[in-house]
mmCIF file of C-alpha atoms in Angstrom:
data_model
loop_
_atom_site.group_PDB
_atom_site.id
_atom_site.type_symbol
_atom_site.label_atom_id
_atom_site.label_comp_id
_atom_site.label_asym_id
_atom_site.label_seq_id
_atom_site.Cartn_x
_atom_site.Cartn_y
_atom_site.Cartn_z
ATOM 1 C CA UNK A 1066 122.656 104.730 94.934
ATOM 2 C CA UNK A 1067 119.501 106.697 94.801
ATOM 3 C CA UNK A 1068 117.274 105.184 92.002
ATOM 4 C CA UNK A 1069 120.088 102.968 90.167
ATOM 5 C CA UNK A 1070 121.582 99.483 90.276
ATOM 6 C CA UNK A 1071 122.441 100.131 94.210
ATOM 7 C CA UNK A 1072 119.489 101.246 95.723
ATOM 8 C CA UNK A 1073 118.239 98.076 96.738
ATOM 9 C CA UNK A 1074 121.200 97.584 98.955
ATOM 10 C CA UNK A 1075 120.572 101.397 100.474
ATOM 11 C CA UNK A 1076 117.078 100.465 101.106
ATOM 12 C CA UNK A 1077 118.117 96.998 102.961
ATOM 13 C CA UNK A 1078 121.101 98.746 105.266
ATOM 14 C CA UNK A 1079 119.190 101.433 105.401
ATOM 15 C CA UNK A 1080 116.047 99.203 107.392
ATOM 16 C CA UNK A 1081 118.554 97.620 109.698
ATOM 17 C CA UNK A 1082 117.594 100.844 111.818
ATOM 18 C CA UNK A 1083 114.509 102.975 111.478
ATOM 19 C CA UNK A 1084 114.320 106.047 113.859
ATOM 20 C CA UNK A 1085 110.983 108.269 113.085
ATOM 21 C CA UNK A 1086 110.165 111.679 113.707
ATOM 22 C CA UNK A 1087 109.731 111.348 117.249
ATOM 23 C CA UNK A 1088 113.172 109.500 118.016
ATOM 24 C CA UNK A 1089 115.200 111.830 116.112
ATOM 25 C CA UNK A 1090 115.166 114.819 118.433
ATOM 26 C CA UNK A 1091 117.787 115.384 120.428
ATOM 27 C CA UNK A 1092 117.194 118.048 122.672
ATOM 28 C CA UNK A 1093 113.871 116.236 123.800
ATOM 29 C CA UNK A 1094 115.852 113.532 124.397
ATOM 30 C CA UNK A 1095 118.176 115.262 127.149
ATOM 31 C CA UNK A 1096 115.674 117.126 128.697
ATOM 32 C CA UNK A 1097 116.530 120.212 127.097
ATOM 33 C CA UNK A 1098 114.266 122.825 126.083
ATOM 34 C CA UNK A 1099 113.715 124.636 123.013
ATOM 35 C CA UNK A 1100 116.154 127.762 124.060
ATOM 36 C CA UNK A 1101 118.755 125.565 124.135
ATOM 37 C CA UNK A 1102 119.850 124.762 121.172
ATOM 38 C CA UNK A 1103 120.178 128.594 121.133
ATOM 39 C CA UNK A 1104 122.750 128.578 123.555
ATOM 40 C CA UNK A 1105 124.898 125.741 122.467
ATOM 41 C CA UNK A 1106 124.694 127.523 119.034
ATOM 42 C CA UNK A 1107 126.049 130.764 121.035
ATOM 43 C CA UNK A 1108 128.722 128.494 122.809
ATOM 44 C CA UNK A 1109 130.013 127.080 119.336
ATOM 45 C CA UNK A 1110 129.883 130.325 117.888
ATOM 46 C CA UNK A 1111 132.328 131.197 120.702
ATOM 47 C CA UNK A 1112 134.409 128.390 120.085
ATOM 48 C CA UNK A 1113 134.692 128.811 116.000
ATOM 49 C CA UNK A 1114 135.659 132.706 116.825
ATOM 50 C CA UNK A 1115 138.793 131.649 119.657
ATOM 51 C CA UNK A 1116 140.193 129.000 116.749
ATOM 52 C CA UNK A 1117 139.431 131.244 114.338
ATOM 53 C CA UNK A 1118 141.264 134.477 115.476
ATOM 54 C CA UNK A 1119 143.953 131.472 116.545
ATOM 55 C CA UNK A 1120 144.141 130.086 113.232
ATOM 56 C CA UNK A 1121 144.194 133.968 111.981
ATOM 57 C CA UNK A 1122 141.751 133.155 109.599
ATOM 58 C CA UNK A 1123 141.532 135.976 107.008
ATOM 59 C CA UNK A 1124 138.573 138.513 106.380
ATOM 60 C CA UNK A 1125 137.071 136.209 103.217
ATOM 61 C CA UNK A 1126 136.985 133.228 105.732
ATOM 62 C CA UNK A 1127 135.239 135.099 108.182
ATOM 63 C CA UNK A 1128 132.622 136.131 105.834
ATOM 64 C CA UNK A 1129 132.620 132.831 103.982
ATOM 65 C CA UNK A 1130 131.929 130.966 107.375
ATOM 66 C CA UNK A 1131 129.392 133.427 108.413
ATOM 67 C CA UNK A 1132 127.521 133.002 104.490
ATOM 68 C CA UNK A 1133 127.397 129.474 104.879
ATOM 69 C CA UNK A 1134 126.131 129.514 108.138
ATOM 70 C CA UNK A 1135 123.470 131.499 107.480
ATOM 71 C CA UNK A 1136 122.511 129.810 104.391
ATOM 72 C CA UNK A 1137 121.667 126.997 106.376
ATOM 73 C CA UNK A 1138 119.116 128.603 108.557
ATOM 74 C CA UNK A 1139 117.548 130.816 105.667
ATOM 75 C CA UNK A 1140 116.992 127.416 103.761
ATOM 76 C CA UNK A 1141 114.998 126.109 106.341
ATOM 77 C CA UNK A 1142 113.512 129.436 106.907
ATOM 78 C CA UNK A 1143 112.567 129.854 103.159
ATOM 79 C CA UNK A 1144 111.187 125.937 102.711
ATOM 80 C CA UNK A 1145 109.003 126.786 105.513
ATOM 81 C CA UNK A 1146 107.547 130.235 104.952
ATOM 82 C CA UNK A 1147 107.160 128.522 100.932
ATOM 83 C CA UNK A 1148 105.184 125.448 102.710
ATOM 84 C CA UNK A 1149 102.492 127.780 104.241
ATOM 85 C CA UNK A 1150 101.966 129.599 100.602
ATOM 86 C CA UNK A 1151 101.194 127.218 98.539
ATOM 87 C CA UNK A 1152 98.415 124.129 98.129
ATOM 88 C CA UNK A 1153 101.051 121.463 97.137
ATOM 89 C CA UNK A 1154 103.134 119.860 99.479
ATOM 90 C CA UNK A 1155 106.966 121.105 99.802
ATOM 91 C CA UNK A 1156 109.063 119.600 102.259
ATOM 92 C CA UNK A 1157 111.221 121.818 104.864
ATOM 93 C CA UNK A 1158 114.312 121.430 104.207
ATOM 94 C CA UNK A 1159 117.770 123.214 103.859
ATOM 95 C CA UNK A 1160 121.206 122.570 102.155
ATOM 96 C CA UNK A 1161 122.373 119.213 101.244
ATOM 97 C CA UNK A 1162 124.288 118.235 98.141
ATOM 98 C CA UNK A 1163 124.213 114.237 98.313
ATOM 99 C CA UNK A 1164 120.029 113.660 96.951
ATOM 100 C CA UNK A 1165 120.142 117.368 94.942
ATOM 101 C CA UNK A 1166 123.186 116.221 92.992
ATOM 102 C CA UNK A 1167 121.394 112.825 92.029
ATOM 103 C CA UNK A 1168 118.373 114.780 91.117
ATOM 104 C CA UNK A 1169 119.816 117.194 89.580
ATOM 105 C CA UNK A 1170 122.209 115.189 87.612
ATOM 106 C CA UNK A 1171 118.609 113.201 86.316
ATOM 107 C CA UNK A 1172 117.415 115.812 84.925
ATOM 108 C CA UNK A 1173 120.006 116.494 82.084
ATOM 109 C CA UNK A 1174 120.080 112.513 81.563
ATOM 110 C CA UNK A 1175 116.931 111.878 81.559
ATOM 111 C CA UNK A 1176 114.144 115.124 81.242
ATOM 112 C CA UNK A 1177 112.230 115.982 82.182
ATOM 113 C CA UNK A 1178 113.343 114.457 85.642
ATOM 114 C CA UNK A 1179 112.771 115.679 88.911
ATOM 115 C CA UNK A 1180 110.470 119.158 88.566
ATOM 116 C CA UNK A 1181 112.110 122.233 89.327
ATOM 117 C CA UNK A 1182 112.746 122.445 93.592
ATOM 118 C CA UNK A 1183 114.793 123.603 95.819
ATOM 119 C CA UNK A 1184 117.233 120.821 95.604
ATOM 120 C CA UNK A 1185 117.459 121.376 91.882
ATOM 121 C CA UNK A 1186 118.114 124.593 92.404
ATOM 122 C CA UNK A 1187 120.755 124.517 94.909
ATOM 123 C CA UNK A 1188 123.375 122.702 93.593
ATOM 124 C CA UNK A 1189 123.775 125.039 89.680
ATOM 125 C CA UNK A 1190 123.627 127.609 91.916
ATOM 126 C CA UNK A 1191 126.198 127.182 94.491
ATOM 127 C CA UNK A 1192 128.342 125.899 91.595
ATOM 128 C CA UNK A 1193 127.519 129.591 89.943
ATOM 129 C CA UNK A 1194 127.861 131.367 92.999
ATOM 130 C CA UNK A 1195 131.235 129.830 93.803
ATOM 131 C CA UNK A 1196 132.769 129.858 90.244
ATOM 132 C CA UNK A 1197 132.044 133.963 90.351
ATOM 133 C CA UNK A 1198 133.480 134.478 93.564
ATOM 134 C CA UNK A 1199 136.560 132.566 92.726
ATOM 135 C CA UNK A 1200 136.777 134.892 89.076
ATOM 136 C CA UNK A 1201 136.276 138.462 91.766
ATOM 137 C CA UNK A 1202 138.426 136.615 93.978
ATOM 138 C CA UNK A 1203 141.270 135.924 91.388
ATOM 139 C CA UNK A 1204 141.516 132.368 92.639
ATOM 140 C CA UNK A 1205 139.945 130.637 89.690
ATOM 141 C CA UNK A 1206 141.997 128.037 87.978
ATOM 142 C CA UNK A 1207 141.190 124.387 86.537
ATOM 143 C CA UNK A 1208 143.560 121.527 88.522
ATOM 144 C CA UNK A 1209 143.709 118.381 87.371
ATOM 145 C CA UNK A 1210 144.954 115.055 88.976
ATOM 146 C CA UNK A 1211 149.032 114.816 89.565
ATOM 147 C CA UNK A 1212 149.289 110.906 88.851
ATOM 148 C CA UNK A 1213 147.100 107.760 88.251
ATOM 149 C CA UNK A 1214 147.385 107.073 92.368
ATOM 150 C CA UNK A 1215 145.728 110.496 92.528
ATOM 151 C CA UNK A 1216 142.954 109.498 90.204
ATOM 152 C CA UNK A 1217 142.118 106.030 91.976
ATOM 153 C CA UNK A 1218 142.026 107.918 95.486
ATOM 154 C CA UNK A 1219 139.335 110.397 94.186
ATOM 155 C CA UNK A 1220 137.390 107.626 92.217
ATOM 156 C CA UNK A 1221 137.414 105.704 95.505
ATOM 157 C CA UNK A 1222 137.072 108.076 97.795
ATOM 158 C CA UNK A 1223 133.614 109.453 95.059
ATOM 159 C CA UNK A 1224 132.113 106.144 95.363
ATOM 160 C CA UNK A 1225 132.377 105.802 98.988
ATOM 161 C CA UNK A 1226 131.187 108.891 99.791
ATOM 162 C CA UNK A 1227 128.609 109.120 97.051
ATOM 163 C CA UNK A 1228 126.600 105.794 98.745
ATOM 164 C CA UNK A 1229 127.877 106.478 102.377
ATOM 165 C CA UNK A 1230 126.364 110.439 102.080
ATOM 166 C CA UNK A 1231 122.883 108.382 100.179
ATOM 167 C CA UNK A 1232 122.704 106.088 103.062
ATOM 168 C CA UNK A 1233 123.376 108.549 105.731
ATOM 169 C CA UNK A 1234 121.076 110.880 104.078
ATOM 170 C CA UNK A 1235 123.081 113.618 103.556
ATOM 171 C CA UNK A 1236 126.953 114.576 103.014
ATOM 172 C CA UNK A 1237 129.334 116.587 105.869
ATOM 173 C CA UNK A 1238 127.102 119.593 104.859
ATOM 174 C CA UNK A 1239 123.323 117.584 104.519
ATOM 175 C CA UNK A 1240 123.888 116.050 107.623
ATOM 176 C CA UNK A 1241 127.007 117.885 109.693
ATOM 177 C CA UNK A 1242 125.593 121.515 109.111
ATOM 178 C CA UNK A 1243 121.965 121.291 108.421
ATOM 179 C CA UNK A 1244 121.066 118.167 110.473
ATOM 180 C CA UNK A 1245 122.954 119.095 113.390
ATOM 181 C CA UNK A 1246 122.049 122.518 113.056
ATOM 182 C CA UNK A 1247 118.039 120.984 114.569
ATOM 183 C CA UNK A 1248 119.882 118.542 116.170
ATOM 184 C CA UNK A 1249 118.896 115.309 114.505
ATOM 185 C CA UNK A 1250 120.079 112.162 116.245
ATOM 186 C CA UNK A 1251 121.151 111.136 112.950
ATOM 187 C CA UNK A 1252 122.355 113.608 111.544
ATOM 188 C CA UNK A 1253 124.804 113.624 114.330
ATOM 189 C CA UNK A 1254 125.799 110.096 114.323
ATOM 190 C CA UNK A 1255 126.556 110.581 110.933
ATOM 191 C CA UNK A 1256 128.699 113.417 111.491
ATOM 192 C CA UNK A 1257 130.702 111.411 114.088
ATOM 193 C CA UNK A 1258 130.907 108.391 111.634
ATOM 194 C CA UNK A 1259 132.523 110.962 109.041
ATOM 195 C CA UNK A 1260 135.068 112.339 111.647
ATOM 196 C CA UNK A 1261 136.102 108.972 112.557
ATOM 197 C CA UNK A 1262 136.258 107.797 109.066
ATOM 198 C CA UNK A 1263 138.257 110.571 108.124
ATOM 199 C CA UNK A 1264 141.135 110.287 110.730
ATOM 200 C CA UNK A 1265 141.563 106.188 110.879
ATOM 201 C CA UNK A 1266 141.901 106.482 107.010
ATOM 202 C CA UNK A 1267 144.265 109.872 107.470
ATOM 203 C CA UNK A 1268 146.223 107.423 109.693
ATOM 204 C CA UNK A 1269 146.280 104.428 108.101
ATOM 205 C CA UNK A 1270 147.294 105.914 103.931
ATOM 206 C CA UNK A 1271 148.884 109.066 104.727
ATOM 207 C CA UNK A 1272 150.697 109.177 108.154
ATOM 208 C CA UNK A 1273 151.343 105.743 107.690
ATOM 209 C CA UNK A 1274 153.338 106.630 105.008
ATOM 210 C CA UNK A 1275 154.700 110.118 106.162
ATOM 211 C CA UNK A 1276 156.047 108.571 108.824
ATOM 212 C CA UNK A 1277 158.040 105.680 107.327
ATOM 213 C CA UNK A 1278 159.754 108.796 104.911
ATOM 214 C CA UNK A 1279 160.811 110.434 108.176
ATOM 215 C CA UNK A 1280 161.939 107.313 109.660
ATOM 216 C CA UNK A 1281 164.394 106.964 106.627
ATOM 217 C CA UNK A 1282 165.091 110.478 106.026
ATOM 218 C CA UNK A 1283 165.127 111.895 109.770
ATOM 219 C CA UNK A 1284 163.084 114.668 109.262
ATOM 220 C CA UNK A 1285 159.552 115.187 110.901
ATOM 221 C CA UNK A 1286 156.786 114.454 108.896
ATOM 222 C CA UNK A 1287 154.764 117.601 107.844
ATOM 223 C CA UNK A 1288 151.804 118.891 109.494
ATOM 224 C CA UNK A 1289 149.171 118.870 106.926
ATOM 225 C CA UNK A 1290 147.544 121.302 109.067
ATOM 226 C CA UNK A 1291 149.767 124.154 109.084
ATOM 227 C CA UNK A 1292 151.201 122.994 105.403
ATOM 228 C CA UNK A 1293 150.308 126.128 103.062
ATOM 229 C CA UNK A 1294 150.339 124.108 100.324
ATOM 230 C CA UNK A 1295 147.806 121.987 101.713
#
């Protein structure tokens, strides 16, 4: 989708609409000034501690939320301060896994590849980072798919995501936490176009189905929610 046999098609859907720079704020755009985005970030923050302490979200969530979170903002932080040091040009830029997977994946087919960046770096590191805490956390284990259904949902679902994140420009974490942590227009159409996506196609292959087993078997079809095995 990025350099292949599909990135002509990204490139044509992608020109169907072109929003620069200037368009993409969205703040400017309602009249709102630069504080604010300060205190809708303090209202969210309010909101993800009520569901949280709701939910009864453990102390590793807490602190997981919190890391990733700040991640975001010290990765634009860190692009920044490294864009004022140096004489060649380094884009600002924070966490996304859509373009750094593509990139990063190039570079062991094909080296040299991309150079060594940011993006490069993220994504062996994350996978690093998380693979150790899962070892301290005693939560590492290898799972596997439970059936060849299994396999061709994830092998769709890869695919659709893989081009859909490429076209949108970045995945639920390129474009729902670090584009709508500025507040990009487009990173927050995206976002909406994910959250829609997600629940028609929740509806449509699983409660479809979990509701035609409780129509024949009377009971009430699970909350995947509140599941724990979920």
């Amino acid at each position: 989708t990025l350099r292949g046999v599909l990135s002509p098609l990204r490139d044509a859907l992608a020109g169907l609409w072109v929003v620069g720079p200037e368009m993409n704020d969205a703040l400017g755009h309602l009249g709102l000034g630069a504080y604010s985005g300060l205190g809708l970030g303090l209202v969210w923050l309010a909101a993800a501690i009520f569901f949280g302490v709701r939910s009864r979200v453990p102390a590793w969530g807490w602190i997981g939320g919190l890391g990733v979170g700040s991640a975001v903002a010290i990765g634009w932080w860190f692009t920044y301060t490294l864009s004022g040091q140096t004489f060649d040009p380094i884009q600002v830029e924070s966490l996304s896994f859509t373009g750094p997977s593509a990139d990063t994946l190039m570079l062991f087919l094909s080296p040299p590849g991309s150079p060594l960046d940011f993006d490069v770096g993220l994504v062996p590191g994350v996978f690093l980072g998380s693979g150790l805490a899962a070892v301290l956390g005693r939560e590492f284990k290898i799972v596997g798919f439970t059936g060849g259904m299994c396999m061709w949902r994830y092998i769709i679902g890869a695919v659709l995501m893989g081009f859909g994140g490429m076209l949108a420009g970045g995945c639920a974490v390129g474009a729902g936490l670090t584009g709508g942590a500025v507040f990009a227009i487009t990173a927050w159409v995206a976002l909406t176009g994910m959250w829609l996506g997600a629940g028609i196609t929740d509806l449509l292959v699983d409660r479809r189905a979990e509701l035609a087993e409780a129509s024949v078997t009377g009971k009430e079809p699970t909350d995947k929610a509140m599941a724990p095995a979920e």
